[in-house]
CSV table of C-alpha atoms in Angstrom, one decimal:
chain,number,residue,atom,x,y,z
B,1,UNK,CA,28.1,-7.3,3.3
B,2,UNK,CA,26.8,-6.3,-0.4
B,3,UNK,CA,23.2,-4.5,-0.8
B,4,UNK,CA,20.8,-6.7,-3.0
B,5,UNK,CA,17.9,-4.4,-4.6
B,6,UNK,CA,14.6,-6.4,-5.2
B,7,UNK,CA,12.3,-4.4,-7.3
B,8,UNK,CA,8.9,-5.0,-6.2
B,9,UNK,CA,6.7,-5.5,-3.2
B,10,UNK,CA,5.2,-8.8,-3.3
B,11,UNK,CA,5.5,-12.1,-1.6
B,12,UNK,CA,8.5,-13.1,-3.5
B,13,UNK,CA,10.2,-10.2,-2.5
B,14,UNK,CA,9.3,-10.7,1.1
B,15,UNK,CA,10.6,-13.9,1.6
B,16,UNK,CA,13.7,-13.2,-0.5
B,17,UNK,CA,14.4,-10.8,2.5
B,18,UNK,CA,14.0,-13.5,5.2
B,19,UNK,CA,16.6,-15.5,3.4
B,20,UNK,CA,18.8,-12.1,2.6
B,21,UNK,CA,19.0,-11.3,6.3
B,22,UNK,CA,20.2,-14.4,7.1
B,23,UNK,CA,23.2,-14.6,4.6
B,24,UNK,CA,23.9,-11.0,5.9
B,25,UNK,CA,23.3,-9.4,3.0
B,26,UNK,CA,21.8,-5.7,3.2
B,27,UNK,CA,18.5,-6.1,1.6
B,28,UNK,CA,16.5,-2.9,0.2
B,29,UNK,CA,13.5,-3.1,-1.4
B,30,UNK,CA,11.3,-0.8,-4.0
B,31,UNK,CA,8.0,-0.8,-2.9
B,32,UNK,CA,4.5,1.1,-4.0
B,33,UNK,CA,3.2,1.7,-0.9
B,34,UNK,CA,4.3,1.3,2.8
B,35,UNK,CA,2.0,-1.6,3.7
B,36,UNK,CA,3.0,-3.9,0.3
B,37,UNK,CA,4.0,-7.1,1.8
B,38,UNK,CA,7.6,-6.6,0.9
B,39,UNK,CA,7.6,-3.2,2.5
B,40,UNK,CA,6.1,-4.7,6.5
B,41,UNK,CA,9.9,-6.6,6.5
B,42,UNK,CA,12.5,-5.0,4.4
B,43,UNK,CA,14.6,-2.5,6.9
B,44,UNK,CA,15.5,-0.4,3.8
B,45,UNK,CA,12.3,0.6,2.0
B,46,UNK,CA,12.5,3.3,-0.9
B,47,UNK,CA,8.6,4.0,-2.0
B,48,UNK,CA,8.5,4.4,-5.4
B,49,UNK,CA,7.5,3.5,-9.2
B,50,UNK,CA,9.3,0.5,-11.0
B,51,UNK,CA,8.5,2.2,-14.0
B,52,UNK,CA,10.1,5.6,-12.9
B,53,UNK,CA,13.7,5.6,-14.1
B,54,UNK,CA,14.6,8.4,-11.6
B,55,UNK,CA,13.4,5.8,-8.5
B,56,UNK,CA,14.9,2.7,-10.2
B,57,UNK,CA,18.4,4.5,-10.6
B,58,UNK,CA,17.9,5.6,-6.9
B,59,UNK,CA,16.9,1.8,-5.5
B,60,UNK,CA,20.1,0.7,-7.0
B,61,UNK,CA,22.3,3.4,-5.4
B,62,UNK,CA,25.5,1.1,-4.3
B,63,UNK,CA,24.0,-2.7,-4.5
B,64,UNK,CA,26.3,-5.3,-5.3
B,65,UNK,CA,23.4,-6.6,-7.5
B,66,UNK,CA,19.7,-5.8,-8.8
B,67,UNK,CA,16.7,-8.0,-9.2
B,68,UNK,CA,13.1,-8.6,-8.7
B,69,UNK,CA,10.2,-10.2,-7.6
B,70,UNK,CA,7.9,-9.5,-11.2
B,71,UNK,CA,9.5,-9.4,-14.8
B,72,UNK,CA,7.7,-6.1,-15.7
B,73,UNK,CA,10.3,-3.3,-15.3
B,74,UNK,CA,11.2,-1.6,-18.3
B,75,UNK,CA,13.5,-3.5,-20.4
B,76,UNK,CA,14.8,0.1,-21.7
B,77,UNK,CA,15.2,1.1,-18.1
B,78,UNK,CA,16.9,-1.9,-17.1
B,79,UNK,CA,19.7,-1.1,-20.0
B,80,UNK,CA,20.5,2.3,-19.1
B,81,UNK,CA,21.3,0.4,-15.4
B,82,UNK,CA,23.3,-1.7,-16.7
B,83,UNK,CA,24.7,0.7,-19.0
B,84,UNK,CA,25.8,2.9,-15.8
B,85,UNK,CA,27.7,0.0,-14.2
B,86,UNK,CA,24.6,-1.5,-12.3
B,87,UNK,CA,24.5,-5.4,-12.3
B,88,UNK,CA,21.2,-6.1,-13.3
B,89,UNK,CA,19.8,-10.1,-12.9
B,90,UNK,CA,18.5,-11.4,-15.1
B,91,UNK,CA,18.8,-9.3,-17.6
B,92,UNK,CA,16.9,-7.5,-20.6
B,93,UNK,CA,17.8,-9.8,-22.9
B,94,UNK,CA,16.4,-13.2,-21.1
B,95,UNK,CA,13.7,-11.5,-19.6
B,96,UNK,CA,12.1,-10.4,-23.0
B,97,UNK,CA,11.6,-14.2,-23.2
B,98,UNK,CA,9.4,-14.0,-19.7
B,99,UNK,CA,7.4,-11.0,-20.3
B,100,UNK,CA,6.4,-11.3,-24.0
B,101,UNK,CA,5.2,-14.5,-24.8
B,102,UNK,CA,5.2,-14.8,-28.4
B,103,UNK,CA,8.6,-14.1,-28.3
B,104,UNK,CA,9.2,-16.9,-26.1
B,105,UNK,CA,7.5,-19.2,-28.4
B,106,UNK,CA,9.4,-18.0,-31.4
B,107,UNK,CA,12.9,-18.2,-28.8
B,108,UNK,CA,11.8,-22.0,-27.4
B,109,UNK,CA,10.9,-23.3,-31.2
B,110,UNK,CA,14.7,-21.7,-32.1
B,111,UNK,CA,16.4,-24.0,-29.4
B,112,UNK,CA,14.6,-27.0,-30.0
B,113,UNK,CA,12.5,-26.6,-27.0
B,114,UNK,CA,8.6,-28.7,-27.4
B,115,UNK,CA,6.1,-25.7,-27.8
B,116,UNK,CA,2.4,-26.6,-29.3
B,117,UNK,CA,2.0,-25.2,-33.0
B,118,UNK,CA,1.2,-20.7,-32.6
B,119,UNK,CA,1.1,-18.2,-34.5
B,120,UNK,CA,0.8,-13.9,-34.0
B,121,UNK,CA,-2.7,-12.4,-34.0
B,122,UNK,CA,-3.2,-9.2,-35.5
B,123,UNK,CA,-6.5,-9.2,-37.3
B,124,UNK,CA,-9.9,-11.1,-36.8
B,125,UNK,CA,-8.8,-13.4,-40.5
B,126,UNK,CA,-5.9,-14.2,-38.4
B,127,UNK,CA,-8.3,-15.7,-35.7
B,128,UNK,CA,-10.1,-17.4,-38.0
B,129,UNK,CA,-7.5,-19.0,-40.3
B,130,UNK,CA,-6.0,-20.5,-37.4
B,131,UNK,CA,-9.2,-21.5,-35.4
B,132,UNK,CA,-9.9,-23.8,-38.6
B,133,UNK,CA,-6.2,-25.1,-38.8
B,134,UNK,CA,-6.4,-26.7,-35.5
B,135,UNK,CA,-9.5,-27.9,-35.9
B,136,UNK,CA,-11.3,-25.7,-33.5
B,137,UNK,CA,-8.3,-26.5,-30.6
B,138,UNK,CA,-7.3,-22.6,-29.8
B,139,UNK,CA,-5.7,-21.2,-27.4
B,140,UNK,CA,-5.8,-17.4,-27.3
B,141,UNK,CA,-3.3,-15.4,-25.2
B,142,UNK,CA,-2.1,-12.2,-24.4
B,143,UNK,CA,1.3,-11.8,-25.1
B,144,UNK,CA,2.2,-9.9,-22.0
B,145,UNK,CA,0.6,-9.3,-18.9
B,146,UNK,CA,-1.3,-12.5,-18.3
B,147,UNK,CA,-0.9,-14.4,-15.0
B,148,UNK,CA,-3.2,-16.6,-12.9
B,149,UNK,CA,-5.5,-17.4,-15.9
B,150,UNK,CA,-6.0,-14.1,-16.8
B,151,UNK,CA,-5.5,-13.2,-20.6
B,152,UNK,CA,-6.3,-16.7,-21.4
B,153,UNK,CA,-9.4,-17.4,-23.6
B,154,UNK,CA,-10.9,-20.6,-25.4
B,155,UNK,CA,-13.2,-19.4,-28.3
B,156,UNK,CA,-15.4,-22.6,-29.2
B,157,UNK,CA,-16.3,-21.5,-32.4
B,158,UNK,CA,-14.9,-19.4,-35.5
B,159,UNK,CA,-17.3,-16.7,-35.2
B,160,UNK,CA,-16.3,-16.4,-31.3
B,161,UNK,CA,-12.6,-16.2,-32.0
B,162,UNK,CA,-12.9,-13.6,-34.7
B,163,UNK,CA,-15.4,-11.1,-32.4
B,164,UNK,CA,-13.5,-11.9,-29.7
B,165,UNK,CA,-9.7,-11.0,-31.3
B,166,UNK,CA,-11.8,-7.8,-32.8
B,167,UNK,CA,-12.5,-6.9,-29.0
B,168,UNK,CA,-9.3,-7.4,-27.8
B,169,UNK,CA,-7.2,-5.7,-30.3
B,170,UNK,CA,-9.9,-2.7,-30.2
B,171,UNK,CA,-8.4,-2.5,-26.1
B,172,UNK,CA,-5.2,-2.5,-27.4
B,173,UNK,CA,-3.9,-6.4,-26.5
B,174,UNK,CA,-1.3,-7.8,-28.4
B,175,UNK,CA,-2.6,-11.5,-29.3
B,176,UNK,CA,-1.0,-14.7,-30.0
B,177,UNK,CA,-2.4,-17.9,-30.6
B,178,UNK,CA,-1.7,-21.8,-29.9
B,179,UNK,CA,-3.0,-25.4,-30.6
B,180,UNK,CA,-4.6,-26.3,-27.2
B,181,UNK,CA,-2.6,-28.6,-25.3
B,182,UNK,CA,-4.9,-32.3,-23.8
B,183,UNK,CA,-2.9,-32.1,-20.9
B,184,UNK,CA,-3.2,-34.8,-18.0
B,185,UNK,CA,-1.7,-32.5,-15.5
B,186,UNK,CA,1.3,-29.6,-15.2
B,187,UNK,CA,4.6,-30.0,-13.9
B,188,UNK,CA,7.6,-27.5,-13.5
B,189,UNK,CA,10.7,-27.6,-13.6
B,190,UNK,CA,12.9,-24.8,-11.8
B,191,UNK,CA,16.7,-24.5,-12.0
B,192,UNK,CA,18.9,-21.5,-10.7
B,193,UNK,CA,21.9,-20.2,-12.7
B,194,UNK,CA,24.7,-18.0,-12.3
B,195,UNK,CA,26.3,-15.1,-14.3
B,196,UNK,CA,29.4,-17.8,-14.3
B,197,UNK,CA,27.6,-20.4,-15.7
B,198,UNK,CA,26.9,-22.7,-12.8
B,199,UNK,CA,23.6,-24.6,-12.6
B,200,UNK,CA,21.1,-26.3,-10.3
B,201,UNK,CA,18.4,-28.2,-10.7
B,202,UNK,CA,15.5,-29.0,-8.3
B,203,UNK,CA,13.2,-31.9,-8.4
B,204,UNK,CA,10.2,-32.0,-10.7
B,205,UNK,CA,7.3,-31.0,-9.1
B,206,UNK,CA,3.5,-31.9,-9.9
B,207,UNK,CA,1.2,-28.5,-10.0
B,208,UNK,CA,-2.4,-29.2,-9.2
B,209,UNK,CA,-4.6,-25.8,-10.3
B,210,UNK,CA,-7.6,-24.5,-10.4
B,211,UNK,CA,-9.3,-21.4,-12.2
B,212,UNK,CA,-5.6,-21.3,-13.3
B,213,UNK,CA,-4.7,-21.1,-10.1
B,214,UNK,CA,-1.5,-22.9,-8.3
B,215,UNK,CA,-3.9,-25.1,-5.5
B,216,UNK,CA,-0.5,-27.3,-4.6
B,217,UNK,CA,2.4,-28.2,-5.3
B,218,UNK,CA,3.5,-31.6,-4.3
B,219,UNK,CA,7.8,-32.7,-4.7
B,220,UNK,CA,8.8,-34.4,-6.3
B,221,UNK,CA,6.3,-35.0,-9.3
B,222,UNK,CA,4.1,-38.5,-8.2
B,223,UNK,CA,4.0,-41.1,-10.4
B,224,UNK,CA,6.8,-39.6,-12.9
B,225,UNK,CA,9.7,-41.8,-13.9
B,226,UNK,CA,13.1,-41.4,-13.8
B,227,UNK,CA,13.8,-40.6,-17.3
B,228,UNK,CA,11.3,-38.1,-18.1
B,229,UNK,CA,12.2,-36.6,-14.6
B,230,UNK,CA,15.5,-36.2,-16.1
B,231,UNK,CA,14.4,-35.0,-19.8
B,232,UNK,CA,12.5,-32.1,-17.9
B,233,UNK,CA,15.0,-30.8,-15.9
B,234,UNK,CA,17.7,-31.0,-18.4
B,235,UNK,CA,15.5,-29.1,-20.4
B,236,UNK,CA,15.1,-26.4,-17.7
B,237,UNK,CA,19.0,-26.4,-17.6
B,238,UNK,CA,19.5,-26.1,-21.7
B,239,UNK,CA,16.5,-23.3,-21.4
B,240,UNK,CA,18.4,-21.5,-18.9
B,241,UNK,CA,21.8,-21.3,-20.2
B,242,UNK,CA,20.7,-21.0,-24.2
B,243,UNK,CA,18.6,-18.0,-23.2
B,244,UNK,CA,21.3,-16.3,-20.5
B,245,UNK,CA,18.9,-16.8,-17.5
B,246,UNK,CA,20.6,-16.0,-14.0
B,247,UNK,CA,19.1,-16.3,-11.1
B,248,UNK,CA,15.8,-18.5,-10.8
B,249,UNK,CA,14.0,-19.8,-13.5
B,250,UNK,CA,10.4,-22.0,-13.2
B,251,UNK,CA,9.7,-23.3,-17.0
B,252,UNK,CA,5.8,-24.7,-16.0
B,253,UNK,CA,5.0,-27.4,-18.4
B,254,UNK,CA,2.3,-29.7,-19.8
B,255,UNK,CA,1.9,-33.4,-19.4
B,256,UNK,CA,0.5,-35.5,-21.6
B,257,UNK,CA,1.3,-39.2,-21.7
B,258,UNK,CA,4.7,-38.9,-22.3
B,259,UNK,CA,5.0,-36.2,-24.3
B,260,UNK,CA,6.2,-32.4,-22.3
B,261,UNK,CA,5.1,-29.3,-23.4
B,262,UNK,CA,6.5,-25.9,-22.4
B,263,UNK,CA,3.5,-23.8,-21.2
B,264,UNK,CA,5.4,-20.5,-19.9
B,265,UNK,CA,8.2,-19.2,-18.1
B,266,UNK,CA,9.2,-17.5,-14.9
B,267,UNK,CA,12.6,-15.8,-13.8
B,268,UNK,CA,12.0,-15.5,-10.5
B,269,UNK,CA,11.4,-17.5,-7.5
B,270,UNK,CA,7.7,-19.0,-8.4
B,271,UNK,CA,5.0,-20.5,-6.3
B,272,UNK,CA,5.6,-23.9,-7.5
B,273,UNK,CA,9.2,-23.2,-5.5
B,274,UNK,CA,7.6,-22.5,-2.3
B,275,UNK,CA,8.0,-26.2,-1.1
B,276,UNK,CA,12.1,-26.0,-1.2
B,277,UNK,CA,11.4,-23.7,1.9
B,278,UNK,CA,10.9,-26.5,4.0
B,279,UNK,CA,11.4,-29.8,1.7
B,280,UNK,CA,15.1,-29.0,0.3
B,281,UNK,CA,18.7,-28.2,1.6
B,282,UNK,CA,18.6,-24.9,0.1
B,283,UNK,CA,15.6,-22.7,-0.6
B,284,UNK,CA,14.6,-20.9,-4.1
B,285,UNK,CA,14.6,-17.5,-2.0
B,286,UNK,CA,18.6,-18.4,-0.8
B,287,UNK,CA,19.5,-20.0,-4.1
B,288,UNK,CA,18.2,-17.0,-6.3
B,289,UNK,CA,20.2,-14.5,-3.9
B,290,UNK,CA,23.4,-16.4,-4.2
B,291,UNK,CA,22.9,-17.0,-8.6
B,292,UNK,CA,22.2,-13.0,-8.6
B,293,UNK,CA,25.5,-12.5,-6.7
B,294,UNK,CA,27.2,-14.8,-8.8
B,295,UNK,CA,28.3,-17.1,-5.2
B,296,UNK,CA,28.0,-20.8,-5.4
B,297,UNK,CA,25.3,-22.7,-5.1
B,298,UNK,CA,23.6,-25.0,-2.4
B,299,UNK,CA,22.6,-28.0,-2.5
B,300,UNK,CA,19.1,-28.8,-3.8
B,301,UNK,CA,19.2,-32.4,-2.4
B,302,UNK,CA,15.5,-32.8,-0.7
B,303,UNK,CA,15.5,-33.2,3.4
B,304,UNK,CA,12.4,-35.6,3.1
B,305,UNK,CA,10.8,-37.7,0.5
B,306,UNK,CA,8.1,-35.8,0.0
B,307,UNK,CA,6.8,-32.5,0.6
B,308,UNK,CA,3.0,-30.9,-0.3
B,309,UNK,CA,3.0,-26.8,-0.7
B,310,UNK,CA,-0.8,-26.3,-0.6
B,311,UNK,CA,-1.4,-22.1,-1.2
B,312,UNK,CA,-4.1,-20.4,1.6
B,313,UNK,CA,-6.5,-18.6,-1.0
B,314,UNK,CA,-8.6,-15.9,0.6
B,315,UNK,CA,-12.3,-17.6,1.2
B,316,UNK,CA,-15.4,-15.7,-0.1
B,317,UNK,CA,-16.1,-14.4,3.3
B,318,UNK,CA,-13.2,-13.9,5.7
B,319,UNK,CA,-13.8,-15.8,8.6
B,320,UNK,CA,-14.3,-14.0,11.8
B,321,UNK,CA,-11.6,-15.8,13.8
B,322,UNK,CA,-8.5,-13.7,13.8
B,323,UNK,CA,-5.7,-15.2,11.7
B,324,UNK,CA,-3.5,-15.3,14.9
B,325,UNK,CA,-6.0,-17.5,16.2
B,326,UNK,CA,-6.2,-19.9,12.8
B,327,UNK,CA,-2.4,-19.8,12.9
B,328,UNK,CA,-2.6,-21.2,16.6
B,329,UNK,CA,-5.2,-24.3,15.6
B,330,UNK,CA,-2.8,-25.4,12.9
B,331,UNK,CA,0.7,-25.7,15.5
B,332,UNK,CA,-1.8,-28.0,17.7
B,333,UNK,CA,-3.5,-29.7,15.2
B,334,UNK,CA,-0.3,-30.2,13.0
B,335,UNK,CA,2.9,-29.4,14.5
B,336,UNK,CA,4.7,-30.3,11.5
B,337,UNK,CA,3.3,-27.7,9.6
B,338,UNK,CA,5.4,-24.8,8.4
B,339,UNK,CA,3.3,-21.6,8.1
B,340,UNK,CA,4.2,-18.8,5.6
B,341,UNK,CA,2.0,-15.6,5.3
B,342,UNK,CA,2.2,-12.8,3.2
B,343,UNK,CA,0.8,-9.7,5.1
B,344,UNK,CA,-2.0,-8.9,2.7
B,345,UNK,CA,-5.5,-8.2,3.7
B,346,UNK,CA,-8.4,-10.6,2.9
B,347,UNK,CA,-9.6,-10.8,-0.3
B,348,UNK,CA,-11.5,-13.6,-2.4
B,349,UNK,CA,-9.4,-15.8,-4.4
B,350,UNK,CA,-6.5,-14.0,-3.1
B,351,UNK,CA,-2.9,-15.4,-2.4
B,352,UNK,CA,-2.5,-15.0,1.2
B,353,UNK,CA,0.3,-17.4,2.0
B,354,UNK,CA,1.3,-21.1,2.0
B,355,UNK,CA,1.8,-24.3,4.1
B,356,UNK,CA,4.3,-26.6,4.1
B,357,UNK,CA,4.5,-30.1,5.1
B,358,UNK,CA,7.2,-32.9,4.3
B,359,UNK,CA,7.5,-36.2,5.5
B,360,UNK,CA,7.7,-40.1,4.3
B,361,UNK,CA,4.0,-40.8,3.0
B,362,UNK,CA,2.5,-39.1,0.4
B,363,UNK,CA,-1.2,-39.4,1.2
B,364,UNK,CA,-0.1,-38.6,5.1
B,365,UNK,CA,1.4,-35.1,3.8
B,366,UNK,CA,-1.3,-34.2,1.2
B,367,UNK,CA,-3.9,-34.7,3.7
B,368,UNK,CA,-2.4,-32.7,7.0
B,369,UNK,CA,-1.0,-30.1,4.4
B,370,UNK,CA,-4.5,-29.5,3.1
B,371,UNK,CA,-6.6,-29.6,6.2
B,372,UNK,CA,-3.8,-26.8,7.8
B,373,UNK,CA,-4.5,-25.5,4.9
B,374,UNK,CA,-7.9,-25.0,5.4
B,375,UNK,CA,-7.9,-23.8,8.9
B,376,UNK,CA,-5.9,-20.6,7.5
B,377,UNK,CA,-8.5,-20.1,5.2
B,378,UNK,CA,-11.7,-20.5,6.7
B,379,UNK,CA,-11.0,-20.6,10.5
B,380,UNK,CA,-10.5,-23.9,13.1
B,381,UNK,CA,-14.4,-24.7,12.8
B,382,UNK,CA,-13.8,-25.7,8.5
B,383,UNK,CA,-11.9,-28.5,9.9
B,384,UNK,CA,-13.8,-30.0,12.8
């Protein structure tokens, strides 16, 4: 059976492997260090630097197909893979549109795709000019390396935005800058796709943050009618196949009344995907495996009517009942719970894993998935 390459150690890469060993595929992984979460599971684990050419070229080495778990490899690495036969997914040329954001606003206003008004950042005038033409709504962004709420900012006054942008570019980080979206709460829309051609959709999904943060995700979207359910996930589909995506793609998105916004992109599995684990036919981890390998695709019907992702964030002081012990209160207190933990040690804020829950009321599901939730987090006594 063909050798899948994931470059990168994470969660996503981890549970990718669960679903790799299972299709029979011969998973290897690149990894920084030994005890990376990827690196506890993967049988075939080459220590290394994703932005070392020499241990990219030798991660590769005879897979059927290369892809990854982050979107922050090299694109000029990735092209001299390619270049030498490798079958890279996705590639440069989509992921540009993932790890520069600017770019993907420039890419998503080309195809027709609803993006809030932006514009580039270079100078502290810039700041200003367009601090006054929104009226004081900015949004200031990073254009690469922001996730989780970081290299976000919201300057409430000219003077603010122009000493902050001098700051910033002063470090050395590229700036863009957009309207600020009213939202009334963020969806996202995720579709896999092929080298072929061949496209899935899965439901819409509601994502409920905080500190720009993934809390939950609950699928499919509450409240949201059939038609707009529709607009969003053909607009995942045209999103996909106009920029070349294969593989998984999450497109996270702001709404507002009726109107959807496009927020950002992901291609890769995302956290707002963690439900299909347990709440659809076929999983984001299987589906991205088989669009990277260019096989068909499951189905993404859903196995119940609802089902509530709620993420276990590390607690500001680790509780001192072993996790083994927390993960034994949640099978008695909820046997429908579905467990998923990363292997990382405890750290504040931190993402340390997810529960699952699906069933045939929503308020039933929200409310076991949370309270399992909290067990994991901050130990059986939390939920007394």
């Amino acid at each position: 059976m063909p050798i899948i390459a994931v470059i990168g150690d994470g969660q996503l890469a981890r549970m990718m492997h669960t679903e790799a060993i299972e299709l029979g595929l011969a998973p290897r992984v690149l990894a920084g260090s030994e005890d990376a979460s990827a690196a506890q599971v993967f049988g075939d684990v080459r220590i290394g630097d994703y932005t070392d050419l020499d241990d990219l070229k030798a991660v590769v080495d005879g897979a059927a197909a290369a892809t990854f778990d982050h979107e922050h490899v090299p694109n000029e690495y990735l092209d001299e893979l390619i270049a030498a036969g490798v079958s890279v997914q996705p590639q440069p040329r989509a992921l540009i549109y993932a790890q520069d954001k600017l770019e993907q606003r420039r890419k998503m206003k080309e195809i027709g795709a609803p993006v809030p008004e932006f514009a580039p950042i270079e100078s502290a005038a810039d700041a200003g000019e367009f601090f006054d033409f929104v009226s004081g709504e900015m949004c200031l962004k990073a254009t690469r390396g922001g996730y989780d709420g970081h290299g976000v900012w919201f300057p409430d006054s000219r003077e603010e935005a122009e000493t902050l942008v001098t700051d910033l570019l002063d470090k050395g980080t590229p700036l863009y800058a957009e309207r600020k979206v009213d939202f009334v709460r963020e969806l996202s829309a995720m579709v896999a796709r092929t080298p072929s051609g061949e496209v899935q959709a899965w439901p819409v999904v509601e994502s409920r943050q905080r500190d720009g943060i993934c809390v939950e995700a609950i699928a499919p979207a509450p409240g949201m009618s059939d038609e707009n359910a529709e607009y969003c996930r053909e607009l995942a589909v045209k999103i996909a196949t106009e920029l070349d995506v294969t593989g998984v793609l999450a497109v996270e998105l702001f709404a507002a009344g009726g109107e959807i916004t496009v927020n950002e992109l992901a291609m890769r599995p995302h956290n707002t995907g963690h439900w299909t684990q347990d709440g659809c036919v076929t999983s984001q981890f299987e589906q991205h495996l088989r669009a990277v390998l260019d096989w068909p695709l499951g189905s993404v019907e859903t196995t119940a009517p609802y089902t509530v992702m709620v993420n276990t964030l590390g607690a500001d002081t680790e509780p001192s009942e072993p996790m083994e012990e927390r993960v034994k209160e949640v099978m008695r207190r909820y046997p429908d719970a579905k467990v998923h933990l990363y292997g990382k040690g405890h750290r504040p804020g931190r993402k340390m894993g997810h529960v699952n829950i699906a069933g045939d009321d929503l308020d039933t599901v929200l409310e076991r998935a949370t309270a399992a939730a909290d067990i994991i987090v901050n130990g059986a006594g939390a939920a007394e």
